[in-house]
mmCIF file of C-alpha atoms in Angstrom:
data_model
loop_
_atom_site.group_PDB
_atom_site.id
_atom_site.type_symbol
_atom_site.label_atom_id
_atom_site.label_comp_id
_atom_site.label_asym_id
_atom_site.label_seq_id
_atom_site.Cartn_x
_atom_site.Cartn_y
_atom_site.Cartn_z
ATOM 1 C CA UNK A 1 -170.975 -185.000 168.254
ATOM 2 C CA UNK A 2 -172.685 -186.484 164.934
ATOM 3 C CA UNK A 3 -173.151 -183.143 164.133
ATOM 4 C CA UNK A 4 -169.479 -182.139 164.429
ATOM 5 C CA UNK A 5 -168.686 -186.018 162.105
ATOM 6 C CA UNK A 6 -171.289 -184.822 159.599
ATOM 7 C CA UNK A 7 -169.355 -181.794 159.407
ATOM 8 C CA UNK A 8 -166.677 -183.213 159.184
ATOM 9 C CA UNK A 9 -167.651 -185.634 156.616
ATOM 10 C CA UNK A 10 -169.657 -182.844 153.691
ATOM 11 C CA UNK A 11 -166.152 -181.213 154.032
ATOM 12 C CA UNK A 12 -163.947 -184.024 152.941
ATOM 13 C CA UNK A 13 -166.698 -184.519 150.380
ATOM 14 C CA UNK A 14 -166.546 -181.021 148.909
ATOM 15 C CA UNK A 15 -162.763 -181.079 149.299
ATOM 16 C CA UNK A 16 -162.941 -184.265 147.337
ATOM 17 C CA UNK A 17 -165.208 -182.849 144.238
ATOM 18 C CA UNK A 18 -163.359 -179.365 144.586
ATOM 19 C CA UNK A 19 -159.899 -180.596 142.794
ATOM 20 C CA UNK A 20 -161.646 -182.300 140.095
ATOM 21 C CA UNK A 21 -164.534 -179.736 138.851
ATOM 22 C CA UNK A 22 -161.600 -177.125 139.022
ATOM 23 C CA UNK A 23 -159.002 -178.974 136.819
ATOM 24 C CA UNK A 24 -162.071 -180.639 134.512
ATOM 25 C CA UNK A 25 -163.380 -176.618 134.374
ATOM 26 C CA UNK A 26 -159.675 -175.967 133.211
ATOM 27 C CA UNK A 27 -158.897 -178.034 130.923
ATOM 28 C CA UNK A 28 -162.094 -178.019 129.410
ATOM 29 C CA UNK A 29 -162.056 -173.995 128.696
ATOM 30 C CA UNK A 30 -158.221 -174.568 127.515
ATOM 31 C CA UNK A 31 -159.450 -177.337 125.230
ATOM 32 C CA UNK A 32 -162.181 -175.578 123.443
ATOM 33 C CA UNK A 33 -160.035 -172.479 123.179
ATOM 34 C CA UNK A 34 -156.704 -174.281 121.666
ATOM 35 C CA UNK A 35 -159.271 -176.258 119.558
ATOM 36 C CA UNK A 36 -160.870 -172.899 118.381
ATOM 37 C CA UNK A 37 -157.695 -170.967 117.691
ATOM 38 C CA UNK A 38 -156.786 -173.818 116.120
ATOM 39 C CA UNK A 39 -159.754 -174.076 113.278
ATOM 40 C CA UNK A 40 -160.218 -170.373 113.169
ATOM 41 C CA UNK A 41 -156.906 -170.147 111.709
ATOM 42 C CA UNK A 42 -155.167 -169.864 108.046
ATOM 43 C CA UNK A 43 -154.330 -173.715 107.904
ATOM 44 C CA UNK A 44 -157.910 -174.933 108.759
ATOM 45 C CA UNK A 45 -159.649 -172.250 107.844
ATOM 46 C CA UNK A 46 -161.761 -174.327 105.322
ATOM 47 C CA UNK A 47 -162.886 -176.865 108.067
ATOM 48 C CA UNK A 48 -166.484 -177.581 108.421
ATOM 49 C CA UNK A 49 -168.087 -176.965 111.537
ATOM 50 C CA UNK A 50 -168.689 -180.703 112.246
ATOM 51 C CA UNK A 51 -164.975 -181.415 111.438
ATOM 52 C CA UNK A 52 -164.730 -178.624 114.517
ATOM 53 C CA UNK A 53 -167.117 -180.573 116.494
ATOM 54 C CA UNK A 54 -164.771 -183.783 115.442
ATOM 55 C CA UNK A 55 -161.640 -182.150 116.656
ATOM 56 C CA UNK A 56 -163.055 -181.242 119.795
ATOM 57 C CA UNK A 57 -164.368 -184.396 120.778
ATOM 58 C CA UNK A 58 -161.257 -185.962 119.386
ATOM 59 C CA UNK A 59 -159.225 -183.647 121.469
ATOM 60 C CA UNK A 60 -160.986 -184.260 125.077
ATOM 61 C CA UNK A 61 -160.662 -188.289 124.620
ATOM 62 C CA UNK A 62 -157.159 -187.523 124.054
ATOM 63 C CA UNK A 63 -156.722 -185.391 127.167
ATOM 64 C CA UNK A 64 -158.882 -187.334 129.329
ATOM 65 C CA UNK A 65 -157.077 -190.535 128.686
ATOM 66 C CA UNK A 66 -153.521 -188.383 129.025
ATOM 67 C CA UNK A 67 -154.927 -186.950 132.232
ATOM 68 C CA UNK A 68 -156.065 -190.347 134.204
ATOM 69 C CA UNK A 69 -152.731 -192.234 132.749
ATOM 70 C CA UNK A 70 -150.606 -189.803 134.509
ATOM 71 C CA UNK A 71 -152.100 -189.688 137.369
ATOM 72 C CA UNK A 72 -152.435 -193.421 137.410
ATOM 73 C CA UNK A 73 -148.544 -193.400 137.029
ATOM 74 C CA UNK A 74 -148.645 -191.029 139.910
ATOM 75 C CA UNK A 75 -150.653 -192.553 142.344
ATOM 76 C CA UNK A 76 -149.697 -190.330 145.229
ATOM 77 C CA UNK A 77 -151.401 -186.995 142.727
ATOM 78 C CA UNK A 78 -154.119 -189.254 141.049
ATOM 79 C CA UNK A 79 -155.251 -190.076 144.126
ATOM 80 C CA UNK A 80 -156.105 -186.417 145.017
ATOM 81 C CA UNK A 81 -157.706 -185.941 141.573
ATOM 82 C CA UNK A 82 -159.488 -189.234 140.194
ATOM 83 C CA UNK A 83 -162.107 -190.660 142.081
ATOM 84 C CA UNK A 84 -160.655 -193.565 144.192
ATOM 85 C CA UNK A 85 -160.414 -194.490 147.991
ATOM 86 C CA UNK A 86 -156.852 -194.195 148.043
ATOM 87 C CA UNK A 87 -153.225 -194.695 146.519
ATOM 88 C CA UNK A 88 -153.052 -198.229 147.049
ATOM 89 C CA UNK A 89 -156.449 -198.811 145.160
ATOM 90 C CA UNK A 90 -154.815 -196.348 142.594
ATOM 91 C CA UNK A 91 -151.687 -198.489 142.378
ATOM 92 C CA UNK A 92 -153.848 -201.641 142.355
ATOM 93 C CA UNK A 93 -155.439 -200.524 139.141
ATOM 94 C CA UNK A 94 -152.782 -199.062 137.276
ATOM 95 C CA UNK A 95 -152.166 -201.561 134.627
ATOM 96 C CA UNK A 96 -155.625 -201.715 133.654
ATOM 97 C CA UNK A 97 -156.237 -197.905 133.601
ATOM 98 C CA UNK A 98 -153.204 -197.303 131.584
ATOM 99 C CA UNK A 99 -154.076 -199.797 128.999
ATOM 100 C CA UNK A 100 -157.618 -198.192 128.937
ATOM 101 C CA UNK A 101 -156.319 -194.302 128.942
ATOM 102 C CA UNK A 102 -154.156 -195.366 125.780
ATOM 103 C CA UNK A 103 -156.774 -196.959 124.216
ATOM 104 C CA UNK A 104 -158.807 -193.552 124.963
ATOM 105 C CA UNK A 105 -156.055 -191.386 123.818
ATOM 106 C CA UNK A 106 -155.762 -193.497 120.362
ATOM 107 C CA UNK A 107 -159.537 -193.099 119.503
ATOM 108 C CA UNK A 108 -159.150 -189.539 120.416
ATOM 109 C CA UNK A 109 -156.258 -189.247 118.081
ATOM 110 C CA UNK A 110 -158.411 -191.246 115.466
ATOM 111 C CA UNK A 111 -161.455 -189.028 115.031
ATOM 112 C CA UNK A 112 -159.143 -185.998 114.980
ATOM 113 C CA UNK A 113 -156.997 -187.968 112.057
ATOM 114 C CA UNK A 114 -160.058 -188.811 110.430
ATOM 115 C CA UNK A 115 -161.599 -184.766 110.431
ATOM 116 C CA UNK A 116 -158.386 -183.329 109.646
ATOM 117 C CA UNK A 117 -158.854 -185.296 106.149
ATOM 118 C CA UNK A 118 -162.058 -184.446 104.907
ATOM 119 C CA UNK A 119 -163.072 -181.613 102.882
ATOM 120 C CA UNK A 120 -160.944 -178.152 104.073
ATOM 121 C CA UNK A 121 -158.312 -180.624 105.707
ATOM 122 C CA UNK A 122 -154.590 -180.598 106.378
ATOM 123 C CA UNK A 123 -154.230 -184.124 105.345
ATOM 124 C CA UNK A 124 -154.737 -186.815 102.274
ATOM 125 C CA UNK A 125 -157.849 -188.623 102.514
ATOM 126 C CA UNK A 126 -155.875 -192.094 101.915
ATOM 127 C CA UNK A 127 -153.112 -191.291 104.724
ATOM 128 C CA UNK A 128 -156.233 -189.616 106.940
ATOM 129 C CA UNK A 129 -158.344 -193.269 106.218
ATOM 130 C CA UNK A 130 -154.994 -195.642 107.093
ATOM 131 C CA UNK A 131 -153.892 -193.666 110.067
ATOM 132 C CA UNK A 132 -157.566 -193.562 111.773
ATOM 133 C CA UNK A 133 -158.268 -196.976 111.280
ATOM 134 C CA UNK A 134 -154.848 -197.865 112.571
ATOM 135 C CA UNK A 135 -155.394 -196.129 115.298
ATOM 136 C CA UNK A 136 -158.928 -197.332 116.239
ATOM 137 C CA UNK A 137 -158.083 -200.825 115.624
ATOM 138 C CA UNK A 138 -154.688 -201.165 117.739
ATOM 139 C CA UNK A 139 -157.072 -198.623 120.717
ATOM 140 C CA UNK A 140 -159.666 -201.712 120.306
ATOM 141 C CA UNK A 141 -156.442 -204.086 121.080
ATOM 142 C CA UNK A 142 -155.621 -201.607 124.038
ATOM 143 C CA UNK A 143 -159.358 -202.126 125.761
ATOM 144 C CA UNK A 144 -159.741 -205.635 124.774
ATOM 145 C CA UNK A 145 -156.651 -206.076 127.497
ATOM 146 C CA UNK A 146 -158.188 -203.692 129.605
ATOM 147 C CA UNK A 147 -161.539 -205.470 130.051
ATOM 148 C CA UNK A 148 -159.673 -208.601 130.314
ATOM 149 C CA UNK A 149 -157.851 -207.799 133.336
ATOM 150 C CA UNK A 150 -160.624 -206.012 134.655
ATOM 151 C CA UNK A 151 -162.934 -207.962 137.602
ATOM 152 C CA UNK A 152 -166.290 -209.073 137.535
ATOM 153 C CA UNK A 153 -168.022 -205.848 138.555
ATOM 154 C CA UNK A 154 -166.221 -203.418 135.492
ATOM 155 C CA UNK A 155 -166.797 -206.377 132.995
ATOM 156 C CA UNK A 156 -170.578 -206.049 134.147
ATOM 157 C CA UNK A 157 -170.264 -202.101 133.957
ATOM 158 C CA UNK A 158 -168.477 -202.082 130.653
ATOM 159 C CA UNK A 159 -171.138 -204.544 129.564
ATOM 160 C CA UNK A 160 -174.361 -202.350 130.202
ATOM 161 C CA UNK A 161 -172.115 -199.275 129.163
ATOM 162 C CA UNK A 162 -171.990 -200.985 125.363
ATOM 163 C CA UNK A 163 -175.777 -201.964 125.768
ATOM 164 C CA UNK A 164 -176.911 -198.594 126.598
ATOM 165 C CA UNK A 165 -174.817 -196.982 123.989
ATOM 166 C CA UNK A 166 -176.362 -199.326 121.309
ATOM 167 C CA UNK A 167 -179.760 -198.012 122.598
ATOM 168 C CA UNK A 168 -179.082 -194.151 122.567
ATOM 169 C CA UNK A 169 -177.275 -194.635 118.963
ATOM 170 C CA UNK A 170 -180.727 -196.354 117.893
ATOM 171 C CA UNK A 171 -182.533 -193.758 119.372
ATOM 172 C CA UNK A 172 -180.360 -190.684 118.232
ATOM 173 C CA UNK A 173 -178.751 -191.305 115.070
ATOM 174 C CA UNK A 174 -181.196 -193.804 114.130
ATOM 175 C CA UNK A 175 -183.955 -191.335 114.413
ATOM 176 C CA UNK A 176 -182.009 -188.708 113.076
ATOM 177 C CA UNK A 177 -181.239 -191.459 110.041
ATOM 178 C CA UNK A 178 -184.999 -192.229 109.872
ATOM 179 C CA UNK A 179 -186.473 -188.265 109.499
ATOM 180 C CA UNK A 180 -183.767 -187.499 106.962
ATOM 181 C CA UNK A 181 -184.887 -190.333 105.057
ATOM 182 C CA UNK A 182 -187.917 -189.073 104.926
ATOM 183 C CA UNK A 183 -187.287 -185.092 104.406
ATOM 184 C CA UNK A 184 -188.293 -184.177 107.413
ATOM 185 C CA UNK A 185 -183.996 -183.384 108.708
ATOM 186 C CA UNK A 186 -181.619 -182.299 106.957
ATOM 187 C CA UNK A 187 -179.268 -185.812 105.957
ATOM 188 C CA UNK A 188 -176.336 -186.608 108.560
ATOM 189 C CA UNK A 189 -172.733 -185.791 107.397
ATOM 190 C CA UNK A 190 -170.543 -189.159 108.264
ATOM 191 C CA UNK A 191 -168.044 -186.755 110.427
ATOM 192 C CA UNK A 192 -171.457 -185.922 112.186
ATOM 193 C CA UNK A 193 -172.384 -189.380 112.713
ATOM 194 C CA UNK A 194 -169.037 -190.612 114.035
ATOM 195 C CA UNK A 195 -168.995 -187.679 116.205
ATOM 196 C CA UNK A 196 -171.768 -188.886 117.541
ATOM 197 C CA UNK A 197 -170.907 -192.395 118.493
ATOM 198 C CA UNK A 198 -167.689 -190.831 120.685
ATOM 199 C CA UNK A 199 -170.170 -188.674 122.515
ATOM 200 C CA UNK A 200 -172.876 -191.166 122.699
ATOM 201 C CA UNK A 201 -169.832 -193.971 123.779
ATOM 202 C CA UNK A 202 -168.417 -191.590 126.602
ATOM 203 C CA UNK A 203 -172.319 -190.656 127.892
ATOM 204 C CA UNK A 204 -173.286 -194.023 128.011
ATOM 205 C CA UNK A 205 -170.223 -195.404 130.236
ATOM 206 C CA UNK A 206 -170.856 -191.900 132.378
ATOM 207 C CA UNK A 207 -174.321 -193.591 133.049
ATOM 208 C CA UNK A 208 -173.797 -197.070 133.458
ATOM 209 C CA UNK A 209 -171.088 -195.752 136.278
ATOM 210 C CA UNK A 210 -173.780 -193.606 138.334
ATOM 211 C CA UNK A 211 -176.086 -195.880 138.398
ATOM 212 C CA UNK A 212 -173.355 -198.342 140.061
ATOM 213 C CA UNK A 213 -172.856 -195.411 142.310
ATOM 214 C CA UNK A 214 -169.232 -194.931 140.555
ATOM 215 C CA UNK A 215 -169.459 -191.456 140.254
ATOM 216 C CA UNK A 216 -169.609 -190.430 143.836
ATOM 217 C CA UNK A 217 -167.042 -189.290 145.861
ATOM 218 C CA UNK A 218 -165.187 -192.037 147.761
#
């Protein structure tokens, strides 16, 4: 009989992760793709490679924060796809995952802003600098109401999530910083380095939610 509920059980569980690796597998291979069409082509054909790295990184914020706001608007789909208990949890949290999926999708749209204006780019530096700070700044505005509303246990997440972040930038980009310095790397182009604090942002709150057990399937 425990047998049989165990079964039971490791299927839910695999039916669970199955939807999400699939679509996450998806999008990810259409992402890198669009993105690479994209900079291969006449328009952007002077694009550096870490502008490419920019874009890409730019582009998955955007479509993760896209992807969890609608199905946080559809709680009876998002429920099948994001990792919660059920809809009404979904519906529960809606207003504070919407604010932080827009916030997501605005520093997403930021970074890509900011390596479309650089050296090969498609747009003015001075337009490029407004428009990405604009968009970082009001995103800021967006989370700031997000952790606000958010309870004790995300504030406490979100919390270690910035700590840890600070850490791995000191460690990565500070290191990095600290052998170019002294000619033993080549020096950090600032596209590089702001690519690096979205990657480094989105690892660390990936962390900080496993260790809270987040990240498994519920």
């Amino acid at each position: 009989m425990m047998t049989e509920e165990s079964g039971r059980n490791e299927q839910s569980v695999l039916r669970k992760l199955a939807v999400p690796i699939v679509i996450g597998a998806a999008v990810g291979f259409v992402t890198m793709f669009g993105v690479s069409k994209l900079t291969s082509g006449d328009l952007l054909e002077g694009l550096s490679k870490a502008a490419e790295m920019a874009v890409l990184v730019g582009a998955f914020y955007i479509l993760a924060g896209v992807g969890v706001g609608l199905g946080s608007l559809r709680p009876r789909i998002g429920a099948k796809i994001l990792n919660v208990e059920d809809v009404e949890e979904l519906e529960e949290q809606k207003g504070k995952l919407l604010t932080s999926c827009i916030a997501m999708a605005l520093w997403g749209a930021a970074l890509i802003v900011i390596a479309l204006g650089g050296e090969g780019g498609i747009i003015a530096p001075l337009p490029a600098l407004i428009g990405g700070v604009a968009m970082l700044v009001i995103g800021s505005g967006f989370a700031w109401v997000s952790y606000r509303a958010s309870d004790e246990l995300m504030q406490m997440l979100n919390a270690e999530a910035t700590v840890l972040a600070y850490s791995l930038t000191l460690g990565v980009v500070g290191v990095w910083a600290m052998a170019a310095h002294l000619d033993l790397a080549r020096a950090q182009e600032p596209i590089e380095m702001l690519t690096m604090f979205y990657v480094i942002a989105m690892l660390a709150t990936f962390i900080a939610a496993g260790r809270r057990g987040l990240l498994a399937p519920r």
